[in-house]
mmCIF file of C-alpha atoms in Angstrom:
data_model
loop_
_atom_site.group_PDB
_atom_site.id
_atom_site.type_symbol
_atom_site.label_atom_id
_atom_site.label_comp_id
_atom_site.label_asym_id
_atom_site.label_seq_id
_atom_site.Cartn_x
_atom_site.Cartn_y
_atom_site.Cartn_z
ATOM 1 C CA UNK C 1 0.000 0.000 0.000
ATOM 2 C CA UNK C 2 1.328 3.740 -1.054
ATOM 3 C CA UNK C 3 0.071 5.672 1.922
ATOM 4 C CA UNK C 4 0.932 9.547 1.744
ATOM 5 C CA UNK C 5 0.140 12.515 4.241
ATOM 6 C CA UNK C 6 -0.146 16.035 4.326
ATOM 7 C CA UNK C 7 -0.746 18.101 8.021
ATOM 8 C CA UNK C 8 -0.520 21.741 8.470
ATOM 9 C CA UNK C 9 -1.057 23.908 11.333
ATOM 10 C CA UNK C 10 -3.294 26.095 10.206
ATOM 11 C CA UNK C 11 -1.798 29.703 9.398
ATOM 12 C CA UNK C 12 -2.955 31.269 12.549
ATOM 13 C CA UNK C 13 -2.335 28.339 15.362
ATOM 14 C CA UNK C 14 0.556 28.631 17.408
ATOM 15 C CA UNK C 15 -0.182 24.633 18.655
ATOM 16 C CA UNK C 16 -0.969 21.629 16.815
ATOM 17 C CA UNK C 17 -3.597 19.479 17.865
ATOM 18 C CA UNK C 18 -3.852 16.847 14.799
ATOM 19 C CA UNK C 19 -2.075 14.037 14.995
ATOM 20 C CA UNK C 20 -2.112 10.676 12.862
ATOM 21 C CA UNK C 21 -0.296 7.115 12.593
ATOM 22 C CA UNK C 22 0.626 5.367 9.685
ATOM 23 C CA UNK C 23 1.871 1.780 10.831
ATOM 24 C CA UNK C 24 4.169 2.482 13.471
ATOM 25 C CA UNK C 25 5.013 6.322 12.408
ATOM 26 C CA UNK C 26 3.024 9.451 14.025
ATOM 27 C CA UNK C 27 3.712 13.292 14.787
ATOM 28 C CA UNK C 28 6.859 13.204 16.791
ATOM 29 C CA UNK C 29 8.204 16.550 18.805
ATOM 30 C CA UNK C 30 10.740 17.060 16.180
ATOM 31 C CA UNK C 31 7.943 17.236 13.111
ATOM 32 C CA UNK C 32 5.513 19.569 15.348
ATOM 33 C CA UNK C 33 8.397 21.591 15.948
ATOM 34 C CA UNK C 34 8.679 22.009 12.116
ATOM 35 C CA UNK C 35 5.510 22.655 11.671
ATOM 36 C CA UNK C 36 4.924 25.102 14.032
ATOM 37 C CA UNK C 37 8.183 27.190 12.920
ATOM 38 C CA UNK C 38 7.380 27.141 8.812
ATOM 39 C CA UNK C 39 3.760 27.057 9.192
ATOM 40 C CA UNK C 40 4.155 24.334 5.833
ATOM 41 C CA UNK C 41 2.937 21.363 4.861
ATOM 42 C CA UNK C 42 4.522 18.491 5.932
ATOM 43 C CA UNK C 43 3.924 16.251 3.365
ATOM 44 C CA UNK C 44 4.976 12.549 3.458
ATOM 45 C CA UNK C 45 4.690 9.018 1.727
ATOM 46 C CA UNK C 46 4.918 5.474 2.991
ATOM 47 C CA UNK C 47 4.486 2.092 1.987
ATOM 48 C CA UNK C 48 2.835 -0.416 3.898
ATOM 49 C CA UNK C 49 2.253 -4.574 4.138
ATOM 50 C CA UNK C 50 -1.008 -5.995 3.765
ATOM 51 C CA UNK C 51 -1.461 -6.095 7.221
ATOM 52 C CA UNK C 52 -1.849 -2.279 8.273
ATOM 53 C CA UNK C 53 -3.550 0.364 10.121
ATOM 54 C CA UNK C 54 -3.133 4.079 9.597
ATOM 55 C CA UNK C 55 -5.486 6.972 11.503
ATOM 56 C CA UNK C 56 -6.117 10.803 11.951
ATOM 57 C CA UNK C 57 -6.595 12.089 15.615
ATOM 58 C CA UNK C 58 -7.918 15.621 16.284
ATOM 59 C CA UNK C 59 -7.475 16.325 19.747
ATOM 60 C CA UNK C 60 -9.869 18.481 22.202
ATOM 61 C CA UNK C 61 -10.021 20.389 24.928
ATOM 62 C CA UNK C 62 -7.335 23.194 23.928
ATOM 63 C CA UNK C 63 -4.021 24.478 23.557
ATOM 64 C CA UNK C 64 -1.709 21.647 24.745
ATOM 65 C CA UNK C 65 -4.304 19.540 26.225
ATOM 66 C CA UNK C 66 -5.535 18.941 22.518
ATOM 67 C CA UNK C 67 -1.826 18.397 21.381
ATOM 68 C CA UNK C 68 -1.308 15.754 23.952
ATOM 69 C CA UNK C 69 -4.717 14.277 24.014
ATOM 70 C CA UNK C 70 -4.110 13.350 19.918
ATOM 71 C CA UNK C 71 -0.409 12.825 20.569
ATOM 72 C CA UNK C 72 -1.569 10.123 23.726
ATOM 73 C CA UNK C 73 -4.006 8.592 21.242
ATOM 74 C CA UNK C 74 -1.478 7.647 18.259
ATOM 75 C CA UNK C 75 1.449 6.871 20.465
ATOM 76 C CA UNK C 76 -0.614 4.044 21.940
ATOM 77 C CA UNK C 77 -1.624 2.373 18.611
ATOM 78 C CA UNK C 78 1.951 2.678 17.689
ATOM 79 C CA UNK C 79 3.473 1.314 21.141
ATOM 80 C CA UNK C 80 0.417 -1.577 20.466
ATOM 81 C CA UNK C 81 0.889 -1.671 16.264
ATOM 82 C CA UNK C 82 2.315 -5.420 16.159
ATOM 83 C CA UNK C 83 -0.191 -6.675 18.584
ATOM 84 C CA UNK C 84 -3.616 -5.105 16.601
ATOM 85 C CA UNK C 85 -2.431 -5.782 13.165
ATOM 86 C CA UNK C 86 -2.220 -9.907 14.043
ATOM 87 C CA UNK C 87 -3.990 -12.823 14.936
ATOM 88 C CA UNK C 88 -3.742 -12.051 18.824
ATOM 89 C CA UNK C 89 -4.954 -8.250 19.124
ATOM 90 C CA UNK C 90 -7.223 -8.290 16.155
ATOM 91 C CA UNK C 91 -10.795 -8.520 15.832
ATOM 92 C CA UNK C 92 -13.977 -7.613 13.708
ATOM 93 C CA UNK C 93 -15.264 -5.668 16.485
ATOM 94 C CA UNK C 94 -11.854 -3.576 16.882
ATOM 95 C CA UNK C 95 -11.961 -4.645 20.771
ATOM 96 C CA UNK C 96 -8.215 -2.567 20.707
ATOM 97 C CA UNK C 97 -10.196 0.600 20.634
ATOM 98 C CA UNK C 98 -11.731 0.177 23.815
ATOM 99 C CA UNK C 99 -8.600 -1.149 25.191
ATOM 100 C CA UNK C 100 -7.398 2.664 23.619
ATOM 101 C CA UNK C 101 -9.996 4.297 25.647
ATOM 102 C CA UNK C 102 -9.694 2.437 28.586
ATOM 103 C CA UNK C 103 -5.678 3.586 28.806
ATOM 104 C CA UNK C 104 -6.550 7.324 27.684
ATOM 105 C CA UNK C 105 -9.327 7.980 30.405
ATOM 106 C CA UNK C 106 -6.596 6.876 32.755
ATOM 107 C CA UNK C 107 -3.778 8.382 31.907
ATOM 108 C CA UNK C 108 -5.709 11.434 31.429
ATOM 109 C CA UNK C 109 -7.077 11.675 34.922
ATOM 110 C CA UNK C 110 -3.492 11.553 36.575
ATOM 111 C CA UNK C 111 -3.062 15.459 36.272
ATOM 112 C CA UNK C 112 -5.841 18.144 36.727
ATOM 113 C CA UNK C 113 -4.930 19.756 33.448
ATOM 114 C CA UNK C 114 -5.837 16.757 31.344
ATOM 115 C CA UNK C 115 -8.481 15.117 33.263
ATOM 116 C CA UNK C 116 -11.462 16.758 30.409
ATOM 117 C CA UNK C 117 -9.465 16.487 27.543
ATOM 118 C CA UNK C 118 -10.318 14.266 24.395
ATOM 119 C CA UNK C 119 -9.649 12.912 21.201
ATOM 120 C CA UNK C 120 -11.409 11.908 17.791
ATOM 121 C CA UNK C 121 -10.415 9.042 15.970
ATOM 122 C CA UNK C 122 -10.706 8.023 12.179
ATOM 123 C CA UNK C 123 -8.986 4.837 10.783
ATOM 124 C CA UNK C 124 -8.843 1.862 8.631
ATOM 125 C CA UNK C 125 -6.736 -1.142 9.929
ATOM 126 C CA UNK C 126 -6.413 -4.249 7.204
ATOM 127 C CA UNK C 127 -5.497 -7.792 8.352
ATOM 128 C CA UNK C 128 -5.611 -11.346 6.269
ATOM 129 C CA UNK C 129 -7.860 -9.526 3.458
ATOM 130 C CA UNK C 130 -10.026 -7.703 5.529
ATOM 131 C CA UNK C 131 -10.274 -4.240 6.083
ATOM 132 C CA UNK C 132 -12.460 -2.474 8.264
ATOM 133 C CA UNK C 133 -13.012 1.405 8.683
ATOM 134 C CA UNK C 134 -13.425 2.536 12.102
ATOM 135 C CA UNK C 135 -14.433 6.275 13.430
ATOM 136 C CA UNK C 136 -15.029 8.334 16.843
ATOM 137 C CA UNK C 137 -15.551 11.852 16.693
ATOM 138 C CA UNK C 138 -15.908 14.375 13.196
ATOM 139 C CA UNK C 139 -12.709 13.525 11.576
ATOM 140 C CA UNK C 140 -13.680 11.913 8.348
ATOM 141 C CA UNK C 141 -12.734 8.932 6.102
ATOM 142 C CA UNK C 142 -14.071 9.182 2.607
ATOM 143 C CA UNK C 143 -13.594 6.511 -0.190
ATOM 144 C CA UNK C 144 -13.124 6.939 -4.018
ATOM 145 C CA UNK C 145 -13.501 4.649 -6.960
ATOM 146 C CA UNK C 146 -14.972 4.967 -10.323
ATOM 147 C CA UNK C 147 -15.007 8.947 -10.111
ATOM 148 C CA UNK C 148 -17.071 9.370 -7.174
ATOM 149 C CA UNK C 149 -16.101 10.300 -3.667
ATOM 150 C CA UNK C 150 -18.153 9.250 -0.922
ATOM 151 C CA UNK C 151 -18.367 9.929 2.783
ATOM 152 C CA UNK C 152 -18.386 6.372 4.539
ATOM 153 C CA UNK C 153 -18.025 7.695 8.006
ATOM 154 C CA UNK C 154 -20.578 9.571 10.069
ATOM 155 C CA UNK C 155 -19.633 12.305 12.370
ATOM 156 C CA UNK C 156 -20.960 11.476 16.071
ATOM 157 C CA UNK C 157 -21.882 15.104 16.648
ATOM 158 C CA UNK C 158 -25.628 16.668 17.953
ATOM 159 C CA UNK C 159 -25.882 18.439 14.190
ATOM 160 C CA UNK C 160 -25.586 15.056 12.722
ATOM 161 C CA UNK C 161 -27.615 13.356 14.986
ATOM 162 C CA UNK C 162 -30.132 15.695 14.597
ATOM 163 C CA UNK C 163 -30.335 15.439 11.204
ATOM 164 C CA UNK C 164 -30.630 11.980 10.944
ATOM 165 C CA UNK C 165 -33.732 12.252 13.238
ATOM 166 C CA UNK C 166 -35.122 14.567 10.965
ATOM 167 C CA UNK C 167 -35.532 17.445 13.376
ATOM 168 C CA UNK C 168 -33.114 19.518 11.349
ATOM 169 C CA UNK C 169 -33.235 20.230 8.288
ATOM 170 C CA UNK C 170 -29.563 20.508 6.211
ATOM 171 C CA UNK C 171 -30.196 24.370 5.791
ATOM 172 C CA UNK C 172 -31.114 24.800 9.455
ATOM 173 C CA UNK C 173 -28.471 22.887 10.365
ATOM 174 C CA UNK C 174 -26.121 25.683 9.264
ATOM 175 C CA UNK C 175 -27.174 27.752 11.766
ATOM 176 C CA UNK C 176 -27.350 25.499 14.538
ATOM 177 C CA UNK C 177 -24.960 26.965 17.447
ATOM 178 C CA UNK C 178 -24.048 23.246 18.566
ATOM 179 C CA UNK C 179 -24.022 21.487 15.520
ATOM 180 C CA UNK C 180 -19.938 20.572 16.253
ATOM 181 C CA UNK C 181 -20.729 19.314 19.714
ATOM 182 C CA UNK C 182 -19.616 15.588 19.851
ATOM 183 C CA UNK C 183 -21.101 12.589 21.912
ATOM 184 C CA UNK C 184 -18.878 10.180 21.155
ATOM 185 C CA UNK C 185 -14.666 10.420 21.400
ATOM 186 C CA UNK C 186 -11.712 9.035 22.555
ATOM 187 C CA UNK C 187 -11.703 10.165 26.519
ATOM 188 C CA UNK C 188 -15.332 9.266 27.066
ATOM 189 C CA UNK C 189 -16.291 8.537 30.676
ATOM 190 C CA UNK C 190 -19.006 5.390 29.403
ATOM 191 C CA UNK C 191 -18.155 2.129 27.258
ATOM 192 C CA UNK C 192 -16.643 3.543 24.061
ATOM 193 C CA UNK C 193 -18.549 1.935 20.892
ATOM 194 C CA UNK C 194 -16.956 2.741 18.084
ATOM 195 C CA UNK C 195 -18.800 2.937 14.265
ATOM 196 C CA UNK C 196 -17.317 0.187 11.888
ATOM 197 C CA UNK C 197 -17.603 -0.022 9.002
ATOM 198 C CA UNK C 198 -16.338 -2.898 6.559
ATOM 199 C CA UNK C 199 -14.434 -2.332 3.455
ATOM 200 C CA UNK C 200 -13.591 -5.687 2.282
ATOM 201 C CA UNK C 201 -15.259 -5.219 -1.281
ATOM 202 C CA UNK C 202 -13.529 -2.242 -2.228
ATOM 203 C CA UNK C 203 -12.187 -2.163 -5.044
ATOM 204 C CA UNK C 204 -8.433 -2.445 -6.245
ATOM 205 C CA UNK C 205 -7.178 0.910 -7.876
ATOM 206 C CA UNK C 206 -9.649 2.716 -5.480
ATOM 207 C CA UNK C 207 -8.779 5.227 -2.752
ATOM 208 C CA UNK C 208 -9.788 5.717 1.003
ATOM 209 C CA UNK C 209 -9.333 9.322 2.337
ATOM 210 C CA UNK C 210 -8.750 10.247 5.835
ATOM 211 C CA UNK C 211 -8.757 13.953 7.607
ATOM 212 C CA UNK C 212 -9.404 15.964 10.426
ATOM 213 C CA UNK C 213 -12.444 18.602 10.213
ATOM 214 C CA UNK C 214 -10.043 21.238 9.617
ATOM 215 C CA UNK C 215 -9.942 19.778 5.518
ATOM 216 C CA UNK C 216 -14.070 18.905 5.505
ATOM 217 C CA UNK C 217 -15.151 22.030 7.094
ATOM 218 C CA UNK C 218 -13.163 24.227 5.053
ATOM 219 C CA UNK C 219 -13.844 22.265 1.660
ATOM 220 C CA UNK C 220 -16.881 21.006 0.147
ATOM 221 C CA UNK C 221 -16.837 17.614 -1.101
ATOM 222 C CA UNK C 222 -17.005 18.500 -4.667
ATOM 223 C CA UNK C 223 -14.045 20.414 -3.671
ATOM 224 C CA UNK C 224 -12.203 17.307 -2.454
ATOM 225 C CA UNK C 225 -13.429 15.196 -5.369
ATOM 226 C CA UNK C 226 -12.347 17.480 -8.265
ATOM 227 C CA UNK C 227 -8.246 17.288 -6.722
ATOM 228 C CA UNK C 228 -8.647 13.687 -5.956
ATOM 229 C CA UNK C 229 -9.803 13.188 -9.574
ATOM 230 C CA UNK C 230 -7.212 14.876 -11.097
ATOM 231 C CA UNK C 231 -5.168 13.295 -14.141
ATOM 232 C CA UNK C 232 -2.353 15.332 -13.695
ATOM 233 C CA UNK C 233 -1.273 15.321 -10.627
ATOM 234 C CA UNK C 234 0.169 12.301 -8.374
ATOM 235 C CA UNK C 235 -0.955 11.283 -5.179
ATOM 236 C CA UNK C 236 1.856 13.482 -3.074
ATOM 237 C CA UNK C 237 0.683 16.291 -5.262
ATOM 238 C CA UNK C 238 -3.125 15.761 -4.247
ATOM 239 C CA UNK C 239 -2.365 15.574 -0.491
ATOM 240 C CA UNK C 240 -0.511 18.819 -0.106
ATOM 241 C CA UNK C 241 -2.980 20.590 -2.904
ATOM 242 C CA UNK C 242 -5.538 19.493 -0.898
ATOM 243 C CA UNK C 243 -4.016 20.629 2.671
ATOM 244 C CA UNK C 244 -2.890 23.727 1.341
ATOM 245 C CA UNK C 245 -6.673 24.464 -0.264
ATOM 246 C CA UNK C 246 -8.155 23.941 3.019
ATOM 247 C CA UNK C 247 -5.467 26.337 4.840
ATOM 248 C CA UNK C 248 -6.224 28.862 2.518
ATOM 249 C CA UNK C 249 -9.994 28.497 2.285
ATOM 250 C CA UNK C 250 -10.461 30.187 5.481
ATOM 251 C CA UNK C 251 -8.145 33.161 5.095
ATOM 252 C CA UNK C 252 -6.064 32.341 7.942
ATOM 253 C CA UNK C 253 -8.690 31.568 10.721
ATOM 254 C CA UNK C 254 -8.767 27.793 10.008
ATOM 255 C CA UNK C 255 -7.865 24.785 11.754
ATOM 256 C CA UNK C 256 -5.087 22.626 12.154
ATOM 257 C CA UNK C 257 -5.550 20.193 8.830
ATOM 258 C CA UNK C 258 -4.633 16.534 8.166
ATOM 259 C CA UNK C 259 -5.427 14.316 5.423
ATOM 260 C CA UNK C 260 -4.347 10.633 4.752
ATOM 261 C CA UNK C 261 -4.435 8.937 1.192
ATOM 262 C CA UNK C 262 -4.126 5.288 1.085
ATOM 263 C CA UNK C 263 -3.699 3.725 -2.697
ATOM 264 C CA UNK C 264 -4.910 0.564 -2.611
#
């Protein structure tokens, strides 16, 4: 698998709170120290086995707590990589993200300064031929084959859920002053149950697309589609055009932004 990445810290932050993994690499100190000095993307590729996982973390609850809470999400996937991605730590219910929760709520509630923070959490983790999508939070993971994106995650926040009950309409959810409010995140106090979703029948030649809300709320998904879709540019090229669209879509007020592409 060709996996590349693109993260910027927004042209007004002076922290970064996104974070991702990709196998066993994630934001170290030394790359959020480059970020936060050029204020560029940092744009990356890897390639992967068939055995993989790869995520984007947002974290929340501010300022450094939001650094560390995304930073204390990855790091344990990548501390736990070998174990999830074989026979022993892997399952179709993705019982290692619990496990991830379980660690996080207690870790966090050793200082006074982290005990509220929180993370999201989008992924896709592949073992023996399977591959499964898995997501807590609004950080997104979109697919595209055949020349059409499409959202396959949900985000778990009160606008969403709103408007899936029908009580909100999609122009009244613009509007709506807590439409970003989240129920469900890494950090959560209550059994974590994360949405799954299986992509075993995707197809070969096909993409899966992974960011933090800093890319999707700053770009529509036509926007998204019509760089993915491009014939003339390769996939590095799409993942910092994309990144640097979103930072500059909000004329420097934006959010952090990160954005996986896995080839598959």
């Amino acid at each position: 698998m060709n996996v590349f990445v693109g993260s910027h810290i927004g042209k007004i932050r002076e922290n970064h709170e996104d974070n991702y993994l990709i196998g066993r690499a994630y934001l170290n100190s030394e790359k959020i120290e480059w970020l936060t000095e050029h204020k560029e993307v940092l744009v990356e590729q890897y390639n992967l086995s068939d055995n993989f996982c790869v995520a984007v973390s947002d974290g929340m609850g501010g300022h450094e707590k939001g650094e560390y809470a995304s930073y204390l999400t990855v790091k344990y996937l990548s501390d736990h990589y070998e174990e999830i991605v074989n026979d022993v730590g892997f399952d179709e219910k993705l019982r290692f993200l619990t496990r991830l929760n379980s660690y996080f709520t207690e870790e966090s509630s050793k200082r006074i300064d982290t005990k509220d923070m929180a993370a999201t959490l989008t992924g896709v983790i592949s073992v023996k031929r399977k591959i499964y999508g898995f997501n807590v939070g609004d950080s997104r993971l979109y697919s595209y084959s055949m020349g059409e994106l499409k959202q396959i995650s949900k985000d778990n926040t009160e606008g969403q859920r709103l408007l899936d009950l029908g009580i909100l309409s999609d122009d009244e959810l613009k509007n709506f002053p807590n439409k970003k409010a989240i129920y469900k995140y890494i950090g959560i106090k209550t059994e974590l149950i994360p949405d799954i979703y299986d992509l075993t029948g995707i197809k070969q030649g096909s993409y899966l697309i992974l960011c933090s809300d800093g890319l999707s709320d700053a770009l529509s998904k036509e926007e998204i589609q019509e760089i993915v879709q491009s014939s003339v540019l390769n996939s590095l090229e799409k993942t910092k055009g994309l990144v640097e669209r979103a930072v500059n879509a909000t004329d420097g007020t934006g959010d952090n932004v990160t954005l996986i592409i896995i080839e598959l």
